[in-house]
């Protein structure tokens, strides 16, 4: 079982941040993201970054997870920096290479955008690191609920999301098992041209599909046997209760953020 | 030394909060032509150990040795090695992927690059070996066979590699008594007639006990006992503490011996037990 949780980036823990109600965690994240998008001063941004780091420390997330989380946006960040450095004019000229110049406005704005991007990623990362994928989908399902009135089957969408999440690790395990079984029977996935390697994957894909369909069938049967009906109102084993503690955290965060936001430093 | 390990340690997902030490400092060696048994409760590391023996898993530390050479020292070497050491996984029929029994069994010889006539020959031989008529079964769909037949096809699919060592991970799980008996007959034949080195793992000692030359006992990732079968099966109490019971007939013989009757306890089949008790009755004068 423990193996299936590793999907996504969830890091088990016992900190306050881990235990916060997932719905409120998502709500708080959205608030923070909106504020991040609208703030305009370096001092406020710095305060947000500091706050993010503080939360990471509170959640006891090792530093390397933070770096690993930032890696995927590195390329976008570099790209943005280049654009801003070379194509924004204004302020004093810092560097001149032929007819290309880097001016101070561009540097200031570019760094601001990139820092903001990092802050956005860090806050989102914090939520995915401290919330199980299942609670996350439940939380999101909750916010989808109002969409029922425009015809979106919110409960079912949430169910589809959590079932898919449940099966990703299973399928990954299965593909590994198949690969090993075929390796044991002399298959060669490693040597030869790319074309050969790609062709050697065909006998892997067929049984994966077969077993995915078989599992889907079995699951549907098991769910029906336990009286799952589309459109029926469902209750949950783990009630999603919001404790006073959760409200207090939310209130605190909102206050803190508005103070930083309004007054800068 | 033919095949074995030196201080083999394996950790799944090292460096994460999910790290599990599945094997710790396991060292043993087996001789060519032996019938070896790896026993241990579920989760003791049997499957992990077995997958190291043909290089499917790489040691976290320590080495796996085959004919004195470390397994996995290079890619092409590894490929050749996997073709000499056949491995039948736990519940192997779950890994079928072909539309016919023929294609399923032909997968291995085709990987060896043999031409179609040779492939055909190997498929027929392998089916024959596991006691299935090639003509009758070659075009059947592998998923639509009985449980016992599926298992045999899965074994034939590895035999068609013509390996020198055959490793089975819990080969009798999920089989009925008859299929189990047939399977053990097949394993005996492979070991004694064809001279293959056979290694099987199990968490449940049954007829397998009668076949073993040597036994490795795993518990929580450690090798807790190793040696000739007779020596290991004599340590009934220790095995019992690990949650391993001897075959029922052997248990009975032990209990008779404890009651003071002069019987041999290294008896693993009903037939042997019958003979031993008859002998004892002739000798015993209370
Ligand atoms: N792919 C894997 N990832 C993580 N842990 C694993 C994996 N496979 C096995 N384990 C763990 O390693 C230990 C030994 O497992 P295994 O070798 O399958 O034992 P056995 O075959 O004796 O039942 C168990 O604690 C198991 O949970
Ligand atoms: Mg196992």
Coordinates of N, CA, C and O in Angstrom, one line a residue, chain A residues 59-209:
Chain A
X59 N 6.7 22.5 7.8 CA 6.2 21.2 7.3 C 7.4 20.2 7.3 O 7.1 19.0 7.0
X60 N 8.6 20.6 7.6 CA 9.7 19.7 7.7 C 10.0 19.0 6.3 O 10.3 17.8 6.3
X61 N 9.9 19.8 5.3 CA 10.2 19.2 4.0 C 11.7 19.4 3.7 O 12.2 20.5 3.9
X62 N 12.4 18.4 3.4 CA 13.9 18.5 3.1 C 14.1 19.5 2.0 O 13.3 19.6 1.0
X63 N 15.2 20.2 2.1 CA 15.5 21.3 1.1 C 15.6 20.8 -0.3 O 15.1 21.4 -1.3
X64 N 16.1 19.5 -0.5 CA 16.2 19.0 -1.9 C 14.9 18.9 -2.6 O 14.8 19.0 -3.8
X65 N 13.8 18.6 -1.9 CA 12.5 18.5 -2.5 C 12.1 19.9 -3.1 O 11.4 20.0 -4.1
X66 N 12.5 20.9 -2.4 CA 12.2 22.3 -2.9 C 12.9 22.6 -4.2 O 12.3 23.0 -5.1
X67 N 14.2 22.2 -4.2 CA 15.0 22.4 -5.4 C 14.4 21.6 -6.6 O 14.3 22.0 -7.7
X68 N 14.1 20.3 -6.3 CA 13.6 19.4 -7.3 C 12.2 20.0 -7.8 O 12.0 19.9 -9.0
X69 N 11.4 20.6 -7.0 CA 10.2 21.2 -7.4 C 10.4 22.4 -8.3 O 9.5 22.6 -9.2
X70 N 11.4 23.1 -8.1 CA 11.7 24.3 -8.9 C 12.3 23.9 -10.3 O 12.2 24.7 -11.2
X71 N 12.9 22.8 -10.4 CA 13.6 22.4 -11.6 C 12.8 22.5 -12.9 O 13.2 23.1 -13.9
X72 N 11.5 22.0 -12.9 CA 10.7 22.1 -14.1 C 10.5 23.5 -14.7 O 10.3 23.6 -15.8
X73 N 10.5 24.5 -13.8 CA 10.2 25.8 -14.3 C 11.5 26.6 -14.6 O 11.5 27.8 -15.1
X74 N 12.6 26.0 -14.4 CA 13.9 26.6 -14.7 C 14.0 27.2 -16.1 O 14.4 28.3 -16.3
X75 N 13.6 26.3 -17.0 CA 13.7 26.7 -18.4 C 12.8 27.9 -18.8 O 13.3 28.9 -19.4
X76 N 11.6 27.9 -18.3 CA 10.7 29.0 -18.5 C 11.3 30.3 -17.9 O 11.2 31.4 -18.5
X77 N 11.8 30.1 -16.7 CA 12.4 31.3 -16.0 C 13.5 31.9 -16.8 O 13.6 33.1 -17.0
X78 N 14.4 31.0 -17.3 CA 15.5 31.5 -18.1 C 15.0 32.2 -19.3 O 15.5 33.3 -19.7
X79 N 14.0 31.6 -20.0 CA 13.5 32.2 -21.2 C 12.9 33.6 -20.9 O 13.2 34.6 -21.6
X80 N 12.1 33.7 -19.8 CA 11.5 35.0 -19.4 C 12.6 36.0 -19.1 O 12.6 37.2 -19.5
X81 N 13.7 35.6 -18.4 CA 14.8 36.5 -18.1 C 15.4 37.1 -19.4 O 15.6 38.3 -19.5
X82 N 15.7 36.2 -20.3 CA 16.3 36.6 -21.6 C 15.4 37.7 -22.3 O 15.8 38.7 -22.7
X83 N 14.1 37.3 -22.4 CA 13.1 38.2 -23.0 C 13.2 39.6 -22.3 O 13.4 40.7 -23.0
X84 N 13.0 39.6 -21.0 CA 13.0 40.9 -20.3 C 14.3 41.6 -20.4 O 14.4 42.8 -20.6
X85 N 15.4 40.9 -20.3 CA 16.7 41.6 -20.3 C 17.0 42.3 -21.6 O 17.4 43.4 -21.7
X86 N 16.6 41.6 -22.7 CA 17.0 42.2 -24.0 C 15.9 43.0 -24.7 O 16.2 43.8 -25.5
X87 N 14.7 42.8 -24.3 CA 13.7 43.5 -25.0 C 12.9 44.6 -24.3 O 12.0 45.2 -24.8
X88 N 13.2 44.8 -23.0 CA 12.5 45.9 -22.3 C 13.5 47.1 -22.2 O 14.7 46.9 -21.8
X89 N 13.0 48.2 -22.5 CA 13.9 49.4 -22.5 C 13.4 50.3 -21.4 O 12.3 50.2 -20.8
X90 N 14.3 51.2 -21.0 CA 14.0 52.1 -19.9 C 15.1 52.0 -18.8 O 15.8 51.0 -18.7
X91 N 15.3 53.1 -18.1 CA 16.4 53.2 -17.1 C 17.7 53.3 -17.7 O 17.9 53.8 -18.9
X92 N 18.7 53.0 -16.9 CA 20.1 53.2 -17.4 C 20.6 51.9 -18.2 O 20.1 50.8 -17.9
X93 N 21.5 52.2 -19.1 CA 22.0 51.0 -19.9 C 23.1 50.4 -19.1 O 24.0 51.0 -18.6
X94 N 22.9 49.0 -18.9 CA 23.9 48.3 -18.0 C 25.0 47.7 -18.9 O 26.1 47.7 -18.6
X95 N 24.6 47.0 -20.0 CA 25.5 46.3 -20.9 C 25.2 46.6 -22.3 O 24.0 46.8 -22.6
X96 N 26.2 46.8 -23.1 CA 25.9 47.0 -24.5 C 26.8 46.1 -25.4 O 28.0 46.0 -25.2
X97 N 26.1 45.2 -26.2 CA 26.8 44.3 -27.1 C 26.3 44.7 -28.5 O 25.2 44.3 -28.9
X98 N 27.1 45.4 -29.2 CA 26.7 45.8 -30.5 C 25.5 46.7 -30.4 O 25.5 47.7 -29.6
X99 N 24.4 46.3 -31.1 CA 23.2 47.2 -31.0 C 22.2 46.7 -30.0 O 21.2 47.2 -29.8
X100 N 22.6 45.5 -29.3 CA 21.7 45.0 -28.2 C 22.2 45.6 -26.9 O 23.3 45.7 -26.6
X101 N 21.2 46.0 -26.1 CA 21.5 46.6 -24.8 C 20.7 45.9 -23.8 O 19.6 45.4 -24.0
X102 N 21.2 45.9 -22.6 CA 20.5 45.4 -21.4 C 20.3 46.6 -20.5 O 21.2 47.3 -20.1
X103 N 19.0 47.0 -20.3 CA 18.8 48.2 -19.5 C 18.2 47.9 -18.2 O 17.6 46.8 -18.0
X104 N 18.3 48.8 -17.2 CA 18.0 48.5 -15.8 C 16.5 48.1 -15.6 O 16.2 47.2 -14.9
X105 N 15.6 48.8 -16.3 CA 14.2 48.4 -16.2 C 14.0 46.9 -16.5 O 13.2 46.3 -15.7
X106 N 14.6 46.5 -17.6 CA 14.4 45.1 -18.0 C 14.9 44.1 -16.9 O 14.2 43.2 -16.6
X107 N 16.0 44.5 -16.3 CA 16.6 43.6 -15.3 C 15.7 43.6 -14.1 O 15.4 42.5 -13.5
X108 N 15.2 44.7 -13.7 CA 14.4 44.8 -12.5 C 13.1 44.0 -12.7 O 12.7 43.2 -11.9
X109 N 12.5 44.3 -13.9 CA 11.2 43.6 -14.1 C 11.4 42.1 -14.3 O 10.6 41.3 -13.8
X110 N 12.4 41.7 -15.1 CA 12.7 40.3 -15.3 C 12.9 39.5 -14.0 O 12.2 38.5 -13.8
X111 N 13.7 40.1 -13.1 CA 13.9 39.4 -11.9 C 12.7 39.3 -11.0 O 12.4 38.3 -10.4
X112 N 11.9 40.4 -11.1 CA 10.6 40.4 -10.4 C 9.7 39.2 -10.8 O 9.2 38.5 -10.0
X113 N 9.5 39.2 -12.2 CA 8.7 38.1 -12.7 C 9.1 36.7 -12.3 O 8.4 35.9 -11.9
X114 N 10.4 36.5 -12.4 CA 11.0 35.2 -12.2 C 10.8 34.8 -10.7 O 10.5 33.7 -10.3
X115 N 11.1 35.8 -9.8 CA 10.9 35.6 -8.4 C 9.5 35.2 -8.1 O 9.2 34.4 -7.3
X116 N 8.6 36.0 -8.7 CA 7.2 35.7 -8.5 C 6.8 34.3 -9.0 O 6.1 33.6 -8.3
X117 N 7.3 33.9 -10.1 CA 7.1 32.6 -10.6 C 7.6 31.5 -9.6 O 6.9 30.6 -9.2
X118 N 8.8 31.8 -9.0 CA 9.3 30.8 -8.0 C 8.4 30.7 -6.8 O 8.1 29.7 -6.3
X119 N 7.9 31.9 -6.4 CA 7.0 31.9 -5.2 C 5.7 31.1 -5.5 O 5.2 30.3 -4.7
X120 N 5.2 31.3 -6.7 CA 4.0 30.6 -7.1 C 4.2 29.1 -7.0 O 3.4 28.3 -6.5
X121 N 5.3 28.7 -7.6 CA 5.6 27.3 -7.6 C 5.8 26.7 -6.2 O 5.3 25.7 -5.9
X122 N 6.5 27.5 -5.4 CA 6.8 27.0 -4.0 C 5.5 26.8 -3.2 O 5.3 25.8 -2.6
X123 N 4.6 27.8 -3.3 CA 3.3 27.6 -2.6 C 2.5 26.4 -3.1 O 2.0 25.6 -2.3
X124 N 2.4 26.2 -4.4 CA 1.7 25.1 -4.9 C 2.4 23.8 -4.5 O 1.7 22.8 -4.1
X125 N 3.7 23.8 -4.6 CA 4.5 22.6 -4.2 C 4.2 22.2 -2.8 O 4.0 21.1 -2.5
X126 N 4.1 23.3 -1.9 CA 3.9 23.0 -0.5 C 2.6 22.2 -0.3 O 2.6 21.2 0.4
X127 N 1.6 22.6 -1.1 CA 0.3 22.0 -0.9 C 0.4 20.5 -1.4 O -0.1 19.6 -0.8
X128 N 1.0 20.3 -2.6 CA 1.0 18.9 -3.1 C 1.9 18.1 -2.3 O 1.7 16.9 -2.2
X129 N 2.9 18.6 -1.7 CA 3.8 17.8 -0.8 C 3.2 17.4 0.5 O 3.6 16.4 1.0
X130 N 2.2 18.2 0.9 CA 1.7 17.9 2.3 C 0.3 17.4 2.3 O -0.3 17.2 3.3
X131 N -0.3 17.1 1.1 CA -1.6 16.6 1.0 C -1.6 15.4 0.1 O -1.1 15.4 -0.9
X132 N -2.3 14.3 0.6 CA -2.4 13.1 -0.2 C -3.2 13.4 -1.5 O -4.1 14.2 -1.5
X133 N -2.8 12.8 -2.6 CA -3.5 13.0 -3.9 C -5.0 12.8 -3.7 O -5.8 13.6 -4.3
X134 N -5.4 11.8 -2.9 CA -6.8 11.6 -2.7 C -7.5 12.7 -2.0 O -8.6 13.2 -2.5
X135 N -6.9 13.3 -1.0 CA -7.6 14.4 -0.3 C -7.6 15.6 -1.3 O -8.6 16.4 -1.2
X136 N -6.6 15.7 -2.1 CA -6.6 16.8 -3.0 C -7.7 16.7 -4.0 O -8.4 17.7 -4.2
X137 N -8.0 15.6 -4.5 CA -9.1 15.5 -5.5 C -10.4 15.6 -4.8 O -11.3 16.2 -5.3
X138 N -10.5 15.1 -3.5 CA -11.7 15.3 -2.8 C -12.0 16.8 -2.6 O -13.1 17.3 -2.8
X139 N -10.9 17.5 -2.2 CA -11.0 19.0 -2.0 C -11.5 19.7 -3.3 O -12.4 20.5 -3.3
X140 N -10.8 19.3 -4.4 CA -11.2 20.0 -5.6 C -12.6 19.6 -6.0 O -13.3 20.4 -6.6
X141 N -13.0 18.4 -5.8 CA -14.4 17.9 -6.1 C -15.4 18.8 -5.4 O -16.4 19.2 -5.9
X142 N -15.0 19.2 -4.1 CA -15.9 20.0 -3.4 C -16.1 21.4 -4.1 O -17.2 21.9 -4.1
X143 N -15.0 21.9 -4.6 CA -15.2 23.2 -5.2 C -15.9 23.1 -6.6 O -16.4 24.1 -7.2
X144 N -15.9 21.9 -7.1 CA -16.6 21.7 -8.4 C -18.1 21.6 -8.2 O -18.9 21.7 -9.2
X145 N -18.5 21.3 -7.0 CA -19.9 21.0 -6.7 C -20.9 22.0 -7.3 O -21.9 21.7 -7.9
X146 N -20.7 23.3 -7.1 CA -21.6 24.3 -7.7 C -21.8 24.1 -9.2 O -22.9 24.5 -9.7
X147 N -20.9 23.6 -9.9 CA -21.0 23.4 -11.3 C -22.1 22.4 -11.7 O -22.4 22.2 -12.8
X148 N -22.6 21.7 -10.7 CA -23.6 20.7 -10.9 C -24.8 21.5 -11.5 O -25.6 20.9 -12.3
X149 N -25.0 22.7 -11.1 CA -26.2 23.5 -11.6 C -26.1 23.8 -13.0 O -27.1 24.2 -13.6
X150 N -24.9 23.8 -13.6 CA -24.8 24.0 -15.0 C -24.6 22.7 -15.8 O -24.2 22.6 -16.9
X151 N -24.9 21.6 -15.1 CA -24.9 20.3 -15.8 C -23.6 19.4 -15.7 O -23.6 18.3 -16.2
X152 N -22.6 19.9 -14.9 CA -21.4 19.1 -14.8 C -21.6 18.1 -13.6 O -22.0 18.5 -12.5
X153 N -21.5 16.8 -13.9 CA -21.7 15.8 -12.8 C -20.5 15.8 -11.9 O -19.6 15.0 -12.0
X154 N -20.5 16.7 -10.9 CA -19.3 17.0 -10.1 C -18.9 15.8 -9.3 O -17.7 15.4 -9.3
X155 N -19.8 15.1 -8.7 CA -19.5 13.9 -7.9 C -18.7 12.9 -8.7 O -17.8 12.3 -8.3
X156 N -19.3 12.7 -9.9 CA -18.7 11.7 -10.8 C -17.3 12.1 -11.3 O -16.4 11.3 -11.4
X157 N -17.2 13.4 -11.6 CA -15.9 13.8 -12.0 C -14.8 13.6 -10.9 O -13.7 13.1 -11.2
X158 N -15.2 13.9 -9.7 CA -14.3 13.7 -8.6 C -14.0 12.2 -8.4 O -12.9 11.8 -8.2
X159 N -15.0 11.3 -8.6 CA -14.8 9.9 -8.6 C -13.8 9.4 -9.6 O -12.9 8.7 -9.4
X160 N -14.0 10.0 -10.9 CA -13.1 9.6 -12.0 C -11.7 10.0 -11.6 O -10.8 9.2 -11.8
X161 N -11.6 11.2 -11.1 CA -10.2 11.6 -10.7 C -9.6 10.7 -9.7 O -8.4 10.3 -9.8
X162 N -10.4 10.4 -8.6 CA -9.7 9.6 -7.6 C -9.4 8.2 -8.0 O -8.4 7.6 -7.7
X163 N -10.3 7.6 -8.9 CA -10.1 6.3 -9.4 C -8.8 6.3 -10.3 O -8.0 5.4 -10.2
X164 N -8.7 7.3 -11.1 CA -7.5 7.3 -12.0 C -6.3 7.4 -11.2 O -5.3 6.7 -11.4
X165 N -6.3 8.3 -10.1 CA -5.1 8.4 -9.3 C -4.8 7.1 -8.6 O -3.6 6.7 -8.6
X166 N -5.8 6.4 -8.2 CA -5.6 5.1 -7.6 C -5.0 4.1 -8.5 O -4.2 3.3 -8.1
X167 N -5.2 4.2 -9.8 CA -4.7 3.2 -10.7 C -3.4 3.6 -11.4 O -2.7 2.7 -11.9
X168 N -3.0 4.8 -11.3 CA -1.7 5.1 -11.9 C -0.5 4.3 -11.4 O 0.2 3.6 -12.1
X169 N -0.4 4.3 -10.1 CA 0.7 3.4 -9.5 C 0.5 1.9 -9.9 O 1.5 1.3 -10.1
X170 N -0.7 1.5 -9.9 CA -0.9 0.1 -10.2 C -0.5 -0.2 -11.6 O 0.2 -1.2 -11.8
X171 N -0.8 0.6 -12.5 CA -0.4 0.4 -13.9 C 1.1 0.5 -14.1 O 1.7 -0.2 -14.8
X172 N 1.7 1.5 -13.3 CA 3.1 1.6 -13.4 C 3.8 0.3 -12.9 O 4.8 -0.2 -13.5
X173 N 3.3 -0.2 -11.8 CA 3.9 -1.4 -11.3 C 3.7 -2.6 -12.3 O 4.6 -3.3 -12.5
X174 N 2.5 -2.6 -12.9 CA 2.2 -3.6 -13.8 C 3.2 -3.6 -15.0 O 3.7 -4.6 -15.5
X175 N 3.4 -2.4 -15.5 CA 4.3 -2.3 -16.7 C 5.7 -2.7 -16.3 O 6.4 -3.4 -17.1
X176 N 6.1 -2.4 -15.1 CA 7.4 -2.9 -14.7 C 7.5 -4.4 -14.6 O 8.5 -5.0 -15.0
X177 N 6.4 -4.9 -14.1 CA 6.4 -6.4 -13.9 C 6.5 -7.1 -15.3 O 7.2 -8.0 -15.5
X178 N 5.7 -6.5 -16.2 CA 5.7 -7.1 -17.5 C 7.1 -7.0 -18.2 O 7.5 -7.9 -18.8
X179 N 7.7 -5.9 -18.0 CA 9.0 -5.6 -18.6 C 10.0 -6.6 -18.0 O 10.7 -7.2 -18.8
X180 N 9.9 -6.8 -16.7 CA 10.8 -7.8 -16.1 C 10.6 -9.2 -16.6 O 11.5 -10.0 -16.9
X181 N 9.3 -9.5 -16.8 CA 8.9 -10.9 -17.2 C 9.5 -11.1 -18.6 O 10.0 -12.2 -18.9
X182 N 9.4 -10.0 -19.4 CA 9.9 -10.2 -20.8 C 11.4 -10.2 -20.9 O 12.0 -10.9 -21.7
X183 N 12.0 -9.4 -20.0 CA 13.5 -9.4 -19.9 C 13.9 -10.8 -19.5 O 14.9 -11.3 -20.1
X184 N 13.2 -11.4 -18.6 CA 13.6 -12.8 -18.2 C 13.4 -13.8 -19.3 O 14.0 -14.9 -19.2
X185 N 12.7 -13.4 -20.3 CA 12.5 -14.3 -21.4 C 13.3 -13.8 -22.6 O 13.0 -14.0 -23.8
X186 N 14.4 -13.2 -22.3 CA 15.4 -12.9 -23.4 C 15.1 -11.6 -24.2 O 15.7 -11.3 -25.1
X187 N 14.0 -10.8 -23.8 CA 13.7 -9.6 -24.5 C 14.9 -8.6 -24.3 O 15.6 -8.7 -23.3
X188 N 15.1 -7.7 -25.2 CA 16.2 -6.8 -25.2 C 15.6 -5.4 -25.4 O 15.3 -5.0 -26.5
X189 N 15.5 -4.6 -24.3 CA 15.0 -3.3 -24.4 C 16.1 -2.3 -24.5 O 15.8 -1.1 -24.6
X190 N 17.3 -2.7 -24.3 CA 18.4 -1.8 -24.1 C 19.4 -1.6 -25.2 O 19.9 -0.5 -25.4
X191 N 19.7 -2.6 -26.0 CA 20.7 -2.4 -27.0 C 20.0 -2.3 -28.4 O 18.8 -2.5 -28.5
X192 N 20.7 -1.8 -29.4 CA 20.2 -1.7 -30.7 C 19.7 -0.2 -31.0 O 19.8 0.6 -30.1
X193 N 19.2 0.0 -32.2 CA 18.8 1.3 -32.6 C 17.5 1.7 -31.9 O 16.8 0.9 -31.3
X194 N 17.2 3.0 -32.0 CA 15.9 3.6 -31.4 C 14.7 2.8 -32.0 O 13.8 2.5 -31.3
X195 N 14.8 2.6 -33.3 CA 13.7 1.9 -34.0 C 13.4 0.5 -33.4 O 12.3 0.1 -33.0
X196 N 14.5 -0.2 -33.2 CA 14.4 -1.5 -32.6 C 13.9 -1.5 -31.1 O 13.1 -2.3 -30.7
X197 N 14.4 -0.5 -30.4 CA 13.9 -0.3 -29.0 C 12.4 0.0 -29.0 O 11.7 -0.6 -28.2
X198 N 12.0 0.8 -29.9 CA 10.6 1.2 -29.9 C 9.7 -0.1 -30.2 O 8.7 -0.3 -29.6
X199 N 10.2 -0.9 -31.2 CA 9.5 -2.0 -31.6 C 9.4 -3.0 -30.4 O 8.4 -3.7 -30.3
X200 N 10.4 -3.1 -29.6 CA 10.4 -4.1 -28.5 C 9.4 -3.7 -27.5 O 9.1 -4.5 -26.6
X201 N 8.9 -2.5 -27.5 CA 7.9 -2.1 -26.5 C 6.5 -2.5 -26.9 O 5.6 -2.6 -26.0
X202 N 6.3 -2.9 -28.2 CA 4.9 -3.3 -28.6 C 4.3 -4.4 -27.7 O 3.2 -4.3 -27.2
X203 N 5.1 -5.5 -27.5 CA 4.5 -6.6 -26.7 C 4.2 -6.1 -25.3 O 3.6 -6.9 -24.5
X204 N 4.7 -5.0 -24.9 CA 4.4 -4.5 -23.5 C 3.1 -3.8 -23.5 O 2.3 -3.9 -22.5
X205 N 2.8 -3.0 -24.6 CA 1.6 -2.1 -24.6 C 0.3 -2.9 -24.6 O -0.6 -2.6 -23.9
X206 N 0.3 -4.0 -25.5 CA -0.9 -4.7 -25.6 C -1.4 -5.3 -24.3 O -2.5 -5.0 -23.9
X207 N -0.6 -6.0 -23.6 CA -1.1 -6.6 -22.3 C -1.4 -5.5 -21.3 O -2.3 -5.8 -20.4
X208 N -0.8 -4.4 -21.4 CA -1.1 -3.3 -20.4 C -2.5 -2.8 -20.6 O -3.3 -2.7 -19.7
X209 N -2.9 -2.7 -21.9 CA -4.2 -2.3 -22.2 C -5.2 -3.3 -21.8 O -6.2 -3.0 -21.1

